[in-house]
PDB file of N, CA and C in Angstrom:
ATOM      1  N   MET A 255     119.275  56.601 106.284  1.00 41.00           N
ATOM      2  CA  MET A 255     120.275  57.338 105.526  1.00 41.00           C
ATOM      3  C   MET A 255     120.651  58.566 106.339  1.00 41.00           C
ATOM      4  N   SER A 256     121.900  58.730 106.603  1.00 45.00           N
ATOM      5  CA  SER A 256     122.332  59.797 107.493  1.00 45.00           C
ATOM      6  C   SER A 256     122.612  61.108 106.769  1.00 45.00           C
ATOM      7  N   LYS A 257     122.940  61.061 105.496  1.00 60.00           N
ATOM      8  CA  LYS A 257     123.272  62.275 104.768  1.00 60.00           C
ATOM      9  C   LYS A 257     122.083  62.719 103.919  1.00 60.00           C
ATOM     10  N   ASN A 258     121.695  63.982 104.051  1.00 62.00           N
ATOM     11  CA  ASN A 258     120.587  64.510 103.257  1.00 62.00           C
ATOM     12  C   ASN A 258     121.088  65.041 101.924  1.00 62.00           C
ATOM     13  N   HIS A 259     120.263  64.906 100.910  1.00 65.00           N
ATOM     14  CA  HIS A 259     120.579  65.407  99.579  1.00 65.00           C
ATOM     15  C   HIS A 259     119.430  66.280  99.098  1.00 65.00           C
ATOM     16  N   ASP A 260     119.754  67.326  98.407  1.00 71.00           N
ATOM     17  CA  ASP A 260     118.744  68.154  97.757  1.00 71.00           C
ATOM     18  C   ASP A 260     118.984  68.076  96.261  1.00 71.00           C
ATOM     19  N   PHE A 261     117.921  67.877  95.514  1.00 69.00           N
ATOM     20  CA  PHE A 261     118.009  67.836  94.068  1.00 69.00           C
ATOM     21  C   PHE A 261     117.160  68.973  93.523  1.00 69.00           C
ATOM     22  N   VAL A 262     117.789  69.858  92.800  1.00 75.00           N
ATOM     23  CA  VAL A 262     117.109  71.035  92.276  1.00 75.00           C
ATOM     24  C   VAL A 262     117.261  71.059  90.768  1.00 75.00           C
ATOM     25  N   TYR A 263     116.138  71.099  90.057  1.00 75.00           N
ATOM     26  CA  TYR A 263     116.173  71.195  88.605  1.00 75.00           C
ATOM     27  C   TYR A 263     116.441  72.651  88.242  1.00 75.00           C
ATOM     28  N   THR A 264     117.476  72.886  87.448  1.00 81.00           N
ATOM     29  CA  THR A 264     117.894  74.252  87.127  1.00 81.00           C
ATOM     30  C   THR A 264     117.422  74.718  85.758  1.00 81.00           C
ATOM     31  N   GLY A 265     116.645  73.895  85.078  1.00 83.00           N
ATOM     32  CA  GLY A 265     116.120  74.300  83.778  1.00 83.00           C
ATOM     33  C   GLY A 265     116.935  73.808  82.604  1.00 83.00           C
ATOM     34  N   GLY A 266     118.091  73.255  82.862  1.00 81.00           N
ATOM     35  CA  GLY A 266     118.919  72.728  81.785  1.00 81.00           C
ATOM     36  C   GLY A 266     118.423  71.379  81.312  1.00 81.00           C
ATOM     37  N   PRO A 267     118.957  70.930  80.195  1.00 78.00           N
ATOM     38  CA  PRO A 267     118.519  69.625  79.673  1.00 78.00           C
ATOM     39  C   PRO A 267     118.977  68.474  80.572  1.00 78.00           C
ATOM     40  N   VAL A 268     118.126  67.498  80.705  1.00 71.00           N
ATOM     41  CA  VAL A 268     118.447  66.289  81.456  1.00 71.00           C
ATOM     42  C   VAL A 268     118.395  65.142  80.460  1.00 71.00           C
ATOM     43  N   LEU A 269     119.548  64.629  80.105  1.00 72.00           N
ATOM     44  CA  LEU A 269     119.598  63.591  79.094  1.00 72.00           C
ATOM     45  C   LEU A 269     119.114  62.251  79.624  1.00 72.00           C
ATOM     46  N   GLN A 270     119.672  61.820  80.729  1.00 79.00           N
ATOM     47  CA  GLN A 270     119.272  60.538  81.288  1.00 79.00           C
ATOM     48  C   GLN A 270     119.685  60.484  82.750  1.00 79.00           C
ATOM     49  N   ILE A 271     118.754  60.055  83.576  1.00 77.00           N
ATOM     50  CA  ILE A 271     119.059  59.854  84.987  1.00 77.00           C
ATOM     51  C   ILE A 271     118.888  58.369  85.241  1.00 77.00           C
ATOM     52  N   THR A 272     119.983  57.701  85.561  1.00 78.00           N
ATOM     53  CA  THR A 272     119.923  56.268  85.805  1.00 78.00           C
ATOM     54  C   THR A 272     120.102  55.982  87.290  1.00 78.00           C
ATOM     55  N   GLU A 273     119.549  54.858  87.701  1.00 80.00           N
ATOM     56  CA  GLU A 273     119.667  54.460  89.100  1.00 80.00           C
ATOM     57  C   GLU A 273     121.123  54.212  89.470  1.00 80.00           C
ATOM     58  N   GLN A 274     121.905  53.694  88.525  1.00 80.00           N
ATOM     59  CA  GLN A 274     123.307  53.410  88.794  1.00 80.00           C
ATOM     60  C   GLN A 274     124.117  54.688  89.004  1.00 80.00           C
ATOM     61  N   GLU A 275     123.811  55.745  88.263  1.00 81.00           N
ATOM     62  CA  GLU A 275     124.558  56.994  88.365  1.00 81.00           C
ATOM     63  C   GLU A 275     124.049  57.905  89.476  1.00 81.00           C
ATOM     64  N   HIS A 276     122.777  57.792  89.815  1.00 82.00           N
ATOM     65  CA  HIS A 276     122.168  58.689  90.802  1.00 82.00           C
ATOM     66  C   HIS A 276     121.319  57.908  91.808  1.00 82.00           C
ATOM     67  N   PRO A 277     121.946  57.012  92.567  1.00 88.00           N
ATOM     68  CA  PRO A 277     121.157  56.172  93.486  1.00 88.00           C
ATOM     69  C   PRO A 277     120.445  56.967  94.582  1.00 88.00           C
ATOM     70  N   ALA A 278     121.039  58.046  95.063  1.00 87.00           N
ATOM     71  CA  ALA A 278     120.395  58.841  96.118  1.00 87.00           C
ATOM     72  C   ALA A 278     119.114  59.492  95.593  1.00 87.00           C
ATOM     73  N   PHE A 279     119.121  59.935  94.344  1.00 87.00           N
ATOM     74  CA  PHE A 279     117.923  60.515  93.740  1.00 87.00           C
ATOM     75  C   PHE A 279     116.811  59.477  93.691  1.00 87.00           C
ATOM     76  N   TYR A 280     117.130  58.271  93.256  1.00 89.00           N
ATOM     77  CA  TYR A 280     116.127  57.220  93.169  1.00 89.00           C
ATOM     78  C   TYR A 280     115.580  56.849  94.542  1.00 89.00           C
ATOM     79  N   LEU A 281     116.440  56.804  95.543  1.00 91.00           N
ATOM     80  CA  LEU A 281     115.992  56.493  96.900  1.00 91.00           C
ATOM     81  C   LEU A 281     115.007  57.555  97.386  1.00 91.00           C
ATOM     82  N   LEU A 282     115.360  58.815  97.220  1.00 91.00           N
ATOM     83  CA  LEU A 282     114.471  59.898  97.668  1.00 91.00           C
ATOM     84  C   LEU A 282     113.171  59.938  96.869  1.00 91.00           C
ATOM     85  N   PHE A 283     113.247  59.599  95.589  1.00 90.00           N
ATOM     86  CA  PHE A 283     112.051  59.539  94.744  1.00 90.00           C
ATOM     87  C   PHE A 283     111.106  58.447  95.254  1.00 90.00           C
ATOM     88  N   GLN A 284     111.652  57.281  95.575  1.00 94.00           N
ATOM     89  CA  GLN A 284     110.839  56.193  96.113  1.00 94.00           C
ATOM     90  C   GLN A 284     110.226  56.584  97.449  1.00 94.00           C
ATOM     91  N   LYS A 285     110.993  57.252  98.294  1.00 94.00           N
ATOM     92  CA  LYS A 285     110.484  57.688  99.595  1.00 94.00           C
ATOM     93  C   LYS A 285     109.342  58.690  99.421  1.00 94.00           C
ATOM     94  N   ALA A 286     109.477  59.585  98.459  1.00 94.00           N
ATOM     95  CA  ALA A 286     108.428  60.575  98.207  1.00 94.00           C
ATOM     96  C   ALA A 286     107.138  59.895  97.738  1.00 94.00           C
ATOM     97  N   ILE A 287     107.284  58.889  96.906  1.00 95.00           N
ATOM     98  CA  ILE A 287     106.103  58.153  96.439  1.00 95.00           C
ATOM     99  C   ILE A 287     105.422  57.456  97.609  1.00 95.00           C
ATOM    100  N   LEU A 288     106.203  56.807  98.462  1.00 96.00           N
ATOM    101  CA  LEU A 288     105.616  56.141  99.623  1.00 96.00           C
ATOM    102  C   LEU A 288     104.920  57.127 100.546  1.00 96.00           C
ATOM    103  N   ALA A 289     105.538  58.274 100.780  1.00 95.00           N
ATOM    104  CA  ALA A 289     104.921  59.295 101.635  1.00 95.00           C
ATOM    105  C   ALA A 289     103.600  59.771 101.040  1.00 95.00           C
ATOM    106  N   SER A 290     103.566  59.925  99.730  1.00 95.00           N
ATOM    107  CA  SER A 290     102.339  60.343  99.053  1.00 95.00           C
ATOM    108  C   SER A 290     101.242  59.286  99.207  1.00 95.00           C
ATOM    109  N   LEU A 291     101.615  58.022  99.052  1.00 96.00           N
ATOM    110  CA  LEU A 291     100.635  56.945  99.198  1.00 96.00           C
ATOM    111  C   LEU A 291     100.087  56.871 100.619  1.00 96.00           C
ATOM    112  N   GLU A 292     100.961  57.077 101.595  1.00 96.00           N
ATOM    113  CA  GLU A 292     100.493  57.066 102.981  1.00 96.00           C
ATOM    114  C   GLU A 292      99.572  58.262 103.250  1.00 96.00           C
ATOM    115  N   LYS A 293      99.950  59.417 102.764  1.00 96.00           N
ATOM    116  CA  LYS A 293      99.134  60.624 102.981  1.00 96.00           C
ATOM    117  C   LYS A 293      97.744  60.467 102.363  1.00 96.00           C
ATOM    118  N   ARG A 294      97.687  59.799 101.219  1.00 96.00           N
ATOM    119  CA  ARG A 294      96.403  59.578 100.543  1.00 96.00           C
ATOM    120  C   ARG A 294      95.662  58.370 101.113  1.00 96.00           C
ATOM    121  N   GLU A 295      96.227  57.782 102.171  1.00 96.00           N
ATOM    122  CA  GLU A 295      95.659  56.638 102.869  1.00 96.00           C
ATOM    123  C   GLU A 295      95.522  55.407 101.977  1.00 96.00           C
ATOM    124  N   LEU A 296      96.473  55.255 101.046  1.00 97.00           N
ATOM    125  CA  LEU A 296      96.533  54.060 100.219  1.00 97.00           C
ATOM    126  C   LEU A 296      97.501  53.042 100.804  1.00 97.00           C
ATOM    127  N   LEU A 297      98.281  53.471 101.795  1.00 96.00           N
ATOM    128  CA  LEU A 297      99.143  52.602 102.592  1.00 96.00           C
ATOM    129  C   LEU A 297      98.875  52.901 104.055  1.00 96.00           C
ATOM    130  N   THR A 298      98.908  51.864 104.877  1.00 97.00           N
ATOM    131  CA  THR A 298      98.844  52.100 106.316  1.00 97.00           C
ATOM    132  C   THR A 298     100.221  52.559 106.772  1.00 97.00           C
ATOM    133  N   HIS A 299     100.296  53.059 107.991  1.00 97.00           N
ATOM    134  CA  HIS A 299     101.585  53.499 108.525  1.00 97.00           C
ATOM    135  C   HIS A 299     102.551  52.313 108.634  1.00 97.00           C
ATOM    136  N   SER A 300     102.033  51.155 109.005  1.00 97.00           N
ATOM    137  CA  SER A 300     102.864  49.951 109.097  1.00 97.00           C
ATOM    138  C   SER A 300     103.403  49.547 107.723  1.00 97.00           C
ATOM    139  N   GLN A 301     102.559  49.604 106.703  1.00 97.00           N
ATOM    140  CA  GLN A 301     103.005  49.279 105.349  1.00 97.00           C
ATOM    141  C   GLN A 301     104.063  50.272 104.876  1.00 97.00           C
ATOM    142  N   TYR A 302     103.832  51.543 105.172  1.00 97.00           N
ATOM    143  CA  TYR A 302     104.787  52.592 104.820  1.00 97.00           C
ATOM    144  C   TYR A 302     106.146  52.299 105.463  1.00 97.00           C
ATOM    145  N   ASN A 303     106.150  52.026 106.765  1.00 97.00           N
ATOM    146  CA  ASN A 303     107.404  51.747 107.477  1.00 97.00           C
ATOM    147  C   ASN A 303     108.106  50.529 106.912  1.00 97.00           C
ATOM    148  N   ARG A 304     107.364  49.479 106.620  1.00 97.00           N
ATOM    149  CA  ARG A 304     107.969  48.258 106.077  1.00 97.00           C
ATOM    150  C   ARG A 304     108.580  48.521 104.704  1.00 97.00           C
ATOM    151  N   CYS A 305     107.894  49.265 103.871  1.00 97.00           N
ATOM    152  CA  CYS A 305     108.423  49.602 102.543  1.00 97.00           C
ATOM    153  C   CYS A 305     109.679  50.467 102.656  1.00 97.00           C
ATOM    154  N   MET A 306     109.661  51.416 103.584  1.00 96.00           N
ATOM    155  CA  MET A 306     110.828  52.278 103.788  1.00 96.00           C
ATOM    156  C   MET A 306     112.035  51.444 104.205  1.00 96.00           C
ATOM    157  N   GLU A 307     111.821  50.516 105.127  1.00 97.00           N
ATOM    158  CA  GLU A 307     112.917  49.648 105.560  1.00 97.00           C
ATOM    159  C   GLU A 307     113.484  48.859 104.374  1.00 97.00           C
ATOM    160  N   GLU A 308     112.598  48.358 103.530  1.00 96.00           N
ATOM    161  CA  GLU A 308     113.029  47.540 102.398  1.00 96.00           C
ATOM    162  C   GLU A 308     113.807  48.357 101.360  1.00 96.00           C
ATOM    163  N   ILE A 309     113.329  49.547 101.007  1.00 95.00           N
ATOM    164  CA  ILE A 309     114.060  50.321  99.996  1.00 95.00           C
ATOM    165  C   ILE A 309     115.391  50.826 100.548  1.00 95.00           C
ATOM    166  N   GLU A 310     115.446  51.147 101.850  1.00 94.00           N
ATOM    167  CA  GLU A 310     116.722  51.558 102.446  1.00 94.00           C
ATOM    168  C   GLU A 310     117.703  50.387 102.496  1.00 94.00           C
ATOM    169  N   LYS A 311     117.186  49.192 102.788  1.00 94.00           N
ATOM    170  CA  LYS A 311     118.025  47.994 102.803  1.00 94.00           C
ATOM    171  C   LYS A 311     118.590  47.739 101.401  1.00 94.00           C
ATOM    172  N   GLN A 312     117.742  47.837 100.388  1.00 92.00           N
ATOM    173  CA  GLN A 312     118.195  47.632  99.010  1.00 92.00           C
ATOM    174  C   GLN A 312     119.228  48.686  98.619  1.00 92.00           C
ATOM    175  N   TYR A 313     119.009  49.932  99.030  1.00 91.00           N
ATOM    176  CA  TYR A 313     119.953  51.012  98.723  1.00 91.00           C
ATOM    177  C   TYR A 313     121.312  50.717  99.350  1.00 91.00           C
ATOM    178  N   ARG A 314     121.297  50.305 100.613  1.00 90.00           N
ATOM    179  CA  ARG A 314     122.566  49.977 101.296  1.00 90.00           C
ATOM    180  C   ARG A 314     123.279  48.813 100.611  1.00 90.00           C
ATOM    181  N   GLN A 315     122.538  47.790 100.212  1.00 90.00           N
ATOM    182  CA  GLN A 315     123.138  46.635  99.560  1.00 90.00           C
ATOM    183  C   GLN A 315     123.771  47.013  98.211  1.00 90.00           C
ATOM    184  N   LYS A 316     123.066  47.822  97.449  1.00 86.00           N
ATOM    185  CA  LYS A 316     123.556  48.208  96.126  1.00 86.00           C
ATOM    186  C   LYS A 316     124.741  49.168  96.201  1.00 86.00           C
ATOM    187  N   ASN A 317     124.784  49.969  97.253  1.00 84.00           N
ATOM    188  CA  ASN A 317     125.803  51.011  97.346  1.00 84.00           C
ATOM    189  C   ASN A 317     126.833  50.752  98.438  1.00 84.00           C
ATOM    190  N   GLY A 318     126.731  49.622  99.089  1.00 78.00           N
ATOM    191  CA  GLY A 318     127.698  49.254 100.113  1.00 78.00           C
ATOM    192  C   GLY A 318     127.763  50.226 101.273  1.00 78.00           C
ATOM    193  N   LYS A 319     126.623  50.817 101.631  1.00 64.00           N
ATOM    194  CA  LYS A 319     126.600  51.818 102.697  1.00 64.00           C
ATOM    195  C   LYS A 319     125.880  51.258 103.906  1.00 64.00           C
ATOM    196  N   LYS A 320     126.375  51.623 105.078  1.00 54.00           N
ATOM    197  CA  LYS A 320     125.727  51.259 106.327  1.00 54.00           C
ATOM    198  C   LYS A 320     125.161  52.508 106.957  1.00 54.00           C
ATOM    199  N   THR A 321     123.870  52.444 107.337  1.00 48.00           N
ATOM    200  CA  THR A 321     123.252  53.568 108.034  1.00 48.00           C
ATOM    201  C   THR A 321     122.542  53.112 109.263  1.00 48.00           C
TER     202      THR A 321
END
């Protein structure tokens, strides 16, 4: 993914965050989970890389983006 996004909670109400409306948020959330699993040594580096490739591929397919 070539464009970086920052998501900052401002304290206001959050009614619903859906994958369809906020795909970049979901992608970054999945990446954060994978990074956490690797850091805790619950995934090997190879498993981490393979999972990252797969979620990025799915993101591109769902959003019609090439990176």
